[in-house]
Amino acid sequence: MVRYNPNEIEPRWQSYWEEHQTFATPDLASAGANTVKRYVLDMFPYPSGDGLHVGHPEGYTATDIVARFARARGECVLHPMGFDAFGLPAEEHAIRTGEHPRVQTQRNIDNFTRQLKMLGFSYDWNRVLATTDEGYYRWTQWIFLVLYDTWFDAQAQTGRPIAELPIPAEVTAEGERAVELYRDSRRLAYLDDALVNWCAALGTVLANEEVVDGKSEVGGHPVKRIPLRQWMLRITDYAERLLDGLADLDWPTGIKKLQYDWIGRSTGAEVDFYLRPGETSSNAAGDADAAGGPFVAWKRDRQTSGFTGEAGRDCLRVYTTRPDTLFGATYMVVSPEHPLINRLVTAERKPEVDAYCEKASFKSDRERTDGDRAKSGVFTGSHAINPANGLSIPVWVADYVLAGYGTGAIMAVPAHDIRDFEFAIAYDLPVIAVVDPPADHEQRDEILAGKACFAAEGNAINSGEYNGLATAQVKADLTSKLAQQGLAREAVNYKLRDWLFSRQRFWGEPFPILHEIDAEGNPTGIKRGVPDNQLPVTLPQLEDFKPHGRPEPPLAKADDDWLIVEIDGKRYRRETNTMPQWAGSCWYYLRYIDPQNTERLIDPELERAWMPVDLYVGGAEHAVLHLLYSRFWHKVLFDRGHVSCPEPFTKLVNQGMILGEVEFTGYVDESGKPVSVKNARKDAEGNRVTKDNRPVESVRYAEDQVEKQGDGFVLTSDPTIKLDSRAFKMSKTRGNVVNPDGVVRDYGADSLRLYEMFMGPLEATKPWVMNGVGGVRGFLDRVWRLIVDEKSDELCVSDAVVDMECDEEQLRVLHQTIRKVTDDTQAMSFNTAIAKMMEFSNHFTRCEKRPRAALETFLILLNPYAPHLCEELWSILGHTESIALQPWPVWDEAALAESSIEIPVQINGKLKAKIHVSPDATADQMICVAIADEQVIAAVGDKQIVKKIGVPGRMVNLVVK
RNA sequence: GCGGAUGUGGCGGAAUUGGCAGACGCGCUAGACUCAGGAUCUAGUGUCCGAUAAGGACGUGGAGGUUCGAAUCCUCUCAUCCGCACCA
C-alpha cells in the first residue's frame, strides 16, 4: 500500500524548491523586452506570538496561485513576503516578562517563517524583510526626513508640495526662531500643539483612526483628549489628490467608498460674522494669540477660526455647506475649545461658560458622543451680525460643535439642520424656515411654522431677494454677493485630519530629529534632521520600557551618550518619540524591489521596472488606515521624484474573514433545564432571562444533539426547545480558533490550501467546516490514485495510465478543464476552478484507460493549487524537472465541440422535453426538431402554437394557447 | 440615524450575465468490499402530492411588475452582516 502521504511529500519538495531556488525573482532587465512583469503582493503580517491563524493562508494561497499561474504563463513574477514587526504586543510582552522586544519579535518571525514555508508558498525568500531591521528602518527614517523637508506652498496653487521653501523677508528679520516656526507651518512633517488622544493604560497617544468608540483599538483602554506637542503629518494637503487617485484604481467599490467617506470632502462657503461692537472683551488676550504667537496667521491661513477685522471688530468665521440657508441662521455656536472663546464671553456670563468648557474638556470623546446625545450648551453673552439680513443673533458654546472640523464654529439654522433644530428646541431659540418643502411634504405646515426640521433642498422663502430661487442658485448667488463684500468665499472642507504621527513607546522607529540645546541644556526651539550619514538612529539600550502614565516617552530615559549629540559645535537632544506602527508598512512594497540597497531607498531603474504593484491582497480591516497612509507617502515620494507612479497598488482584493465552525446555542435556567431561544429574552440590562425574569445561561450543543425542524434547529432530546445556529469570529475566549499547524498535521498543506480556496469566493465571509478539509483531501487522494497504483507494495504508476490518445469525451473534458481553470484562475474565482478539476478527476477515475498526456496536463493545472502533490506525481511520472517550470496548457476550441448537444424545450416557459441537435443548428432547425418531438406533441395536445422562440445552442420555447 | 454588502437545499456554495436552478464539496440514505475504518467504490439525495411507480405541483427572504422566458431587470418590503456615527 503506497498511500498519498503529504507529511512525507511536502517537506521534501519545500527543501527542493529552496535548494534549486525555484522561485527566485528573475532579473527583469535581462528578460526579453516582451516579458510581462507581475508584482503580486500580500499584506505582510504582524508576527504575533500566536502564530498564523487560518485567515493568513487564505490571502496568501490566493496570491500564491496567481504567482505560480503567472510564472507558468511566462511572466516575470515578484512575489515577496516580510514582517511588520514593530508594534504594541511585543512591547507589552517585554513589559510583562522583561525580555527585550527584539528577542520575542525574532522568535515570532522564526515561527511565522516556519509556518509560511510549511504551506509551500512560492515567495522569493531572498527578499524577506522586517520593518524592525536596522537596514530597513534606516530608510523609514530617511523617508520621514523627506516629509520633513517637503513644504506645502499655499501660494503655488499646484496642489503639490515644494522642495524648497522661500522665506519671506519679514520672517527672516524676526530671527532664527521665527524662521523655524514659519517652516513648521509649512512642513509635511511638523510639530504642533494638538488635542490628542491620550491613552494612559498604553502610555501613548493614538491616531484618530486608532480610537474606536472612545477606546483604544488595541486593548480597548479608555482614551481622553489632552493637549500635547506632537509630530503631525500634513496628509490633509493630499486630501484632494488622494480622492482623485481613487477613480482609476481597480479596487473593491466598498473600499474606495470607505476612503472617499473618510476623506469626507464637502463644498460650501466660509462666512464671516462680525460681532456686535462693544459687547465682547476685545482687549483681552485671546487664546489664539497665546497658542500661536505672531505666526498664528501663517499657521492658520487656510482655516482661520476668527480674527480681528476692520475697525478692530472681532469676527467669527464659520464653514457651511448650506450658505443658501443664511437667512435662517438664528444663532451661532462655537466649540468649547474655540480659540476666540475668551473674547466672546461677556463678564457676567464668564463663570458659567468657563464651567461648561471645563466640563466639556473632561469628557472623553465617548461621553461626548454617547447616549441619547441630548444637546447642551451655554450662551456666551455676545451677539453677531448675520451678514445676510443684518440681524443680531446670539453666540452660544456647545459641545455638539467640534473644534477640529471646519472653523470650529457654526451658524445654526435650526429649520434646516436636525442638530441645530434639537438645540433650538432645547434652549428655546427661534426657528425660521427659509427653504420651502415640496407641497406634498407630510410635515410642510409644521416646517413652515418652525415646528419641524427640513434638511433637503427646495425653493427659498423668507430670504429677501432670493425668494423663489432653488437651493443651488441661492448658494451661488448669496456666496458671490457676500464675497464681493469680503464676507464670504467658496470653501472646501475635509473630514480628514492631519495624521498624528508620534507615539510614546519604545518599540518603534526613533525619529531622526535633533533639537538644539544651549549650554544649560535648555531647548532653543531650533531643530534639524539627523544627517544622512548618521542614519539609522537605532534604539538605545533601555532597562525599563514601562509606561509610567505620563506622556514622556520611554526613550527620554536613555543615557546621555544616546540622547545628546554634537554636530558642528552645536549640541542637540534627540527626539524621543517613536513612529507609529504604520510607518514601516507605508513603503515596504518598494523595499522588496531592491532589498539590499544601502546607497538609496530604491534603484530608480528597478523601481520603474517593477512598480506599481499589480495585485495586492489583504484583509478589509486595512481599508482606510494602511491603504490611505501608504498612498499618501507614495504620493510624496512621487512628488519628490523618488518613485515613478502616482499610485502604488493597481488592483486590490480583500479576502473575506474566516469564521469559526457553526455553533448551536441554547439556554438553560438555574436548574439546568433547557429554555427555548424564543423564551430567553433580554432584560433592560441586556441579560438573558426567562419570561418570568429568572436568569438563564447560554450553552453550546454539539451537532449530534441537534436536529433540523421547520426553518430552525431544535434539541433532539426535546424538540420543543428551539436553538440558535451561527458562526462566530474565531477567538481564543470562544475557543473556536483553528490552528494551521494542526490542519497541516492532519490533512497536509495542500489540503489546507485547497480547502481555503474551495470554501467560497475569496471576498466572502465564511465559516470553517473541518469536514470540508476532509472533502478536498479526498479529492487529492483520488488524484493520487489516478496515477499511482495504491494496491502495490512498491511506489509505481498505475496500470490504467497508458500512452495513448484521449478518446473524444476525455479530450473534451480535458480541454473544458483547461479553459475553465485558466479563465477562473485569472478571474480569481478559485472555488469554481477547483470544482472543475474535481469533475475532471471524477471523470478520469471512472476511465479504465487514462492517457498519460491528459494527466500531465491536468497536473500542471492543479499545480498552483496543490503544488507539493503535483510535484510528486510529476516526478513519479518520470520527469526530472520541477512542474513549476512547465508552460501553462492552452485549450483547443475544436476539442470542446460536441457532435450533438441537448437542448431544453419549454412550453409556455415550462420545461417539457429535451431534444438533441447539432451544436451549430439554427433557431429554425431547432424549432423544427422540437415540434416533431413526441413528448412535445403530447404536451402541446390540441392547443395552438402561437409563437416559437429559438435561441441557438440554448433552448426552444413554444407559446401555446 | 446614515452608508455599503448579502439573502439560493440540512450546510458551504454554482448558474456562460435574461435561457435546463441547485455544478462541485460537506452531510445524509442504501448497496458492494472489508477483521476494522475519519478507508475505497457504486447508486440516490430541493420540497410536496403520488404507491417506493408513471406523472404532477411548487420552488432562489417576501409582495407586486416587465418578458415568450426572471435567482438574474424594475418597484415596494423584510431580515442579516459590515462600516460610519453630532463632520455643520
XYZ file of C-alpha atoms in Angstrom, chain A residues 483-793:
311
model
C -17.743 87.524 -1.472
C -17.859 90.936 -3.108
C -18.198 92.464 0.328
C -15.328 90.319 1.600
C -17.651 88.470 3.962
C -17.672 85.018 2.368
C -15.874 82.772 -0.064
C -16.425 79.357 -1.553
C -14.697 76.724 0.525
C -13.903 73.045 0.544
C -13.622 71.064 3.741
C -12.452 67.586 4.597
C -13.207 65.317 7.494
C -9.681 64.025 7.146
C -7.374 65.462 9.819
C -3.647 65.703 9.814
C -2.072 62.453 10.891
C -0.809 62.348 14.458
C 2.463 60.552 13.898
C 4.325 60.278 17.203
C 3.966 57.621 19.868
C 5.352 57.436 23.384
C 6.532 53.894 23.014
C 9.867 52.106 22.917
C 9.327 49.540 20.178
C 9.153 51.775 17.122
C 11.364 53.738 14.783
C 13.084 56.675 16.542
C 12.524 59.994 14.820
C 15.693 61.164 13.035
C 15.326 64.644 14.517
C 17.649 66.642 16.763
C 16.540 69.526 18.998
C 19.205 72.155 19.581
C 20.024 72.908 23.214
C 22.031 75.687 24.762
C 24.891 75.386 27.227
C 22.483 74.828 30.120
C 20.740 72.071 28.198
C 17.608 74.076 27.523
C 15.936 73.790 24.123
C 16.481 76.737 21.799
C 13.466 75.892 19.678
C 15.624 75.112 16.653
C 15.750 71.585 15.304
C 17.312 69.687 12.435
C 17.223 66.310 10.765
C 19.868 63.724 11.570
C 22.487 63.878 8.780
C 22.032 61.175 6.189
C 25.374 59.523 7.000
C 24.300 59.079 10.626
C 21.202 57.063 9.805
C 19.810 54.850 11.103
C 19.098 56.229 14.515
C 18.947 52.945 16.356
C 17.073 52.316 19.572
C 19.098 52.822 22.747
C 19.703 50.107 25.332
C 16.988 50.513 27.955
C 16.393 48.568 31.112
C 12.875 49.707 31.596
C 10.233 50.098 28.894
C 7.296 50.508 31.225
C 4.853 53.288 30.550
C 4.506 55.468 33.637
C 1.207 57.134 32.793
C 2.850 60.441 31.908
C 3.294 61.493 28.319
C 7.110 61.431 28.362
C 8.390 58.755 26.010
C 10.469 55.841 27.336
C 13.385 56.919 25.141
C 13.715 60.014 27.339
C 15.149 57.648 29.938
C 18.089 56.742 27.694
C 21.650 57.634 28.701
C 23.139 60.914 27.581
C 25.525 59.191 25.179
C 22.478 58.269 23.134
C 20.396 61.294 23.955
C 22.871 64.118 23.423
C 24.502 64.677 20.039
C 27.045 67.238 18.927
C 27.272 68.390 15.337
C 29.409 71.291 14.092
C 29.939 72.536 17.589
C 26.230 72.650 18.407
C 24.617 70.405 20.962
C 21.341 68.637 20.342
C 18.958 66.440 22.242
C 17.404 63.627 20.283
C 13.699 63.478 19.633
C 12.460 60.758 21.996
C 9.097 59.944 20.473
C 8.868 56.969 18.162
C 6.899 56.446 14.986
C 3.588 54.551 14.928
C 3.390 51.023 13.624
C 2.001 52.293 10.322
C 5.318 53.857 9.370
C 7.095 50.681 8.324
C 4.144 49.349 6.364
C 3.788 52.561 4.368
C 6.527 51.687 1.945
C 7.632 48.047 2.374
C 6.381 47.144 -1.098
C 9.138 49.400 -2.501
C 11.892 47.795 -0.484
C 11.144 44.277 -1.784
C 12.167 45.502 -5.217
C 15.665 46.407 -4.064
C 16.016 44.977 -0.553
C 19.798 45.080 -0.148
C 20.398 48.611 -1.385
C 22.455 50.509 1.198
C 23.021 53.557 -1.018
C 19.485 54.632 -1.655
C 15.857 53.887 -0.927
C 15.423 52.057 -4.207
C 17.229 51.877 -7.504
C 15.223 54.083 -9.911
C 15.580 51.666 -12.797
C 14.309 48.725 -10.759
C 11.529 50.884 -9.394
C 10.371 51.818 -12.896
C 10.577 48.191 -13.977
C 8.528 46.652 -11.160
C 6.133 49.315 -9.894
C 3.236 49.589 -9.462
C 2.069 46.520 -7.547
C -0.214 44.605 -9.920
C -2.155 42.705 -7.283
C -2.422 43.435 -3.581
C -4.365 41.040 -1.367
C -5.222 41.520 2.283
C -7.928 41.985 4.854
C -10.543 44.713 4.677
C -9.519 45.923 8.152
C -6.846 47.994 6.415
C -9.352 49.749 4.163
C -8.636 53.216 5.497
C -5.582 53.193 7.683
C -2.721 51.396 5.979
C -4.078 51.883 2.479
C -4.569 55.614 2.915
C -1.309 56.216 4.702
C 0.786 54.322 2.176
C -0.912 56.081 -0.725
C -0.055 59.374 0.972
C 3.632 58.500 1.436
C 3.806 57.176 -2.065
C 2.451 60.424 -3.466
C 5.002 62.414 -1.502
C 7.790 60.183 -2.830
C 6.313 60.645 -6.292
C 6.245 64.423 -5.925
C 9.846 64.386 -4.800
C 10.902 62.201 -7.727
C 11.779 59.042 -5.802
C 9.146 56.859 -7.453
C 7.707 56.959 -10.948
C 3.998 56.226 -10.500
C 1.420 58.215 -8.536
C -0.425 55.210 -7.068
C 1.236 52.150 -5.528
C -1.462 49.459 -5.789
C -3.216 48.964 -9.107
C -5.553 46.166 -8.085
C -6.688 45.405 -4.579
C -8.598 42.359 -3.386
C -9.867 41.828 0.155
C -10.107 38.293 1.347
C -13.159 37.668 3.500
C -12.974 36.705 7.109
C -12.989 33.044 8.063
C -15.319 32.399 10.971
C -15.231 29.503 13.405
C -17.397 26.428 12.903
C -21.158 26.934 13.155
C -22.325 26.671 16.742
C -25.689 25.696 18.128
C -26.558 27.659 21.206
C -29.432 27.433 23.590
C -30.156 28.490 27.146
C -30.701 26.733 30.448
C -32.308 28.133 33.591
C -30.768 27.891 37.066
C -31.913 24.290 37.446
C -30.181 23.355 34.214
C -33.453 22.899 32.341
C -33.238 23.943 28.671
C -35.082 27.113 27.730
C -36.180 27.784 24.179
C -34.400 30.666 22.448
C -37.740 32.384 21.979
C -38.348 32.346 25.737
C -34.927 33.722 26.656
C -35.373 37.431 26.095
C -33.113 40.301 27.014
C -33.946 42.380 30.072
C -33.240 46.083 30.492
C -29.571 45.454 31.293
C -29.187 43.203 28.290
C -29.007 39.978 30.297
C -30.919 36.992 29.014
C -33.817 35.997 31.257
C -36.876 33.785 31.050
C -40.352 35.222 30.655
C -40.705 35.344 34.435
C -37.314 37.043 34.790
C -35.259 34.105 36.005
C -31.674 34.297 34.755
C -30.589 31.890 32.042
C -27.170 30.754 30.951
C -26.001 30.239 27.387
C -24.945 26.713 26.472
C -23.439 25.222 23.352
C -24.636 21.971 21.862
C -22.750 19.523 19.691
C -24.025 18.879 16.189
C -25.367 15.423 17.090
C -27.557 16.836 19.854
C -29.384 18.992 17.360
C -31.789 18.450 14.523
C -33.467 20.495 11.858
C -37.091 21.382 12.345
C -39.002 23.793 10.166
C -36.868 26.813 9.482
C -34.688 26.401 12.576
C -32.905 23.918 14.757
C -34.151 22.145 17.882
C -32.731 19.908 20.558
C -33.001 16.210 19.581
C -33.789 15.277 23.186
C -36.567 17.864 23.391
C -37.829 19.152 20.032
C -39.817 21.915 21.728
C -36.537 23.686 22.565
C -35.502 25.965 19.714
C -31.831 26.819 19.286
C -29.754 29.472 17.588
C -27.272 28.443 14.929
C -24.499 30.843 13.994
C -20.831 31.051 13.158
C -18.688 33.449 15.193
C -15.395 35.173 14.683
C -12.539 32.967 15.760
C -11.279 33.996 19.184
C -9.306 32.478 21.985
C -12.021 33.189 24.525
C -14.614 31.390 22.423
C -12.210 28.531 21.863
C -13.048 28.154 18.187
C -9.662 29.048 16.720
C -8.416 26.710 14.012
C -4.654 26.302 14.054
C -2.971 25.800 10.654
C -0.305 23.596 12.243
C -2.945 21.105 13.311
C -4.671 21.148 9.935
C -1.363 20.549 8.121
C -0.527 17.719 10.502
C -3.904 16.021 9.989
C -4.580 16.730 6.320
C -1.457 18.266 4.723
C -0.642 21.729 3.453
C -2.098 21.102 0.004
C -5.435 20.189 1.570
C -5.412 23.315 3.717
C -4.607 25.492 0.710
C -7.183 23.827 -1.464
C -9.878 23.901 1.191
C -9.433 27.591 1.864
C -9.762 28.285 -1.841
C -12.733 25.941 -2.219
C -14.787 27.309 0.690
C -16.330 30.010 -1.430
C -15.448 33.281 -3.142
C -12.246 34.822 -1.807
C -14.008 38.027 -0.738
C -16.820 36.304 1.175
C -17.044 35.815 4.934
C -17.433 32.093 5.510
C -17.410 29.625 8.385
C -14.799 26.909 8.764
C -16.000 23.313 8.364
C -13.352 20.771 9.273
C -15.169 18.051 7.309
C -14.708 20.224 4.253
C -10.944 19.841 4.622
C -11.540 16.096 4.598
C -13.534 16.596 1.409
C -10.708 18.235 -0.520
C -8.266 15.740 0.972
C -10.480 13.050 -0.558
C -10.123 14.794 -3.906
C -6.321 14.846 -3.595
C -6.386 11.171 -2.613
C -8.324 10.446 -5.806
C -5.844 12.452 -7.863
C -3.082 10.355 -6.292
C -4.904 7.160 -7.266
C -5.437 8.440 -10.796
C -1.713 7.962 -11.267
C -0.323 5.753 -8.515
C -1.147 2.093 -8.085
C -2.076 2.213 -4.415
C -2.537 -1.551 -4.092
C 1.061 -2.254 -4.993
C 3.676 -2.511 -2.238
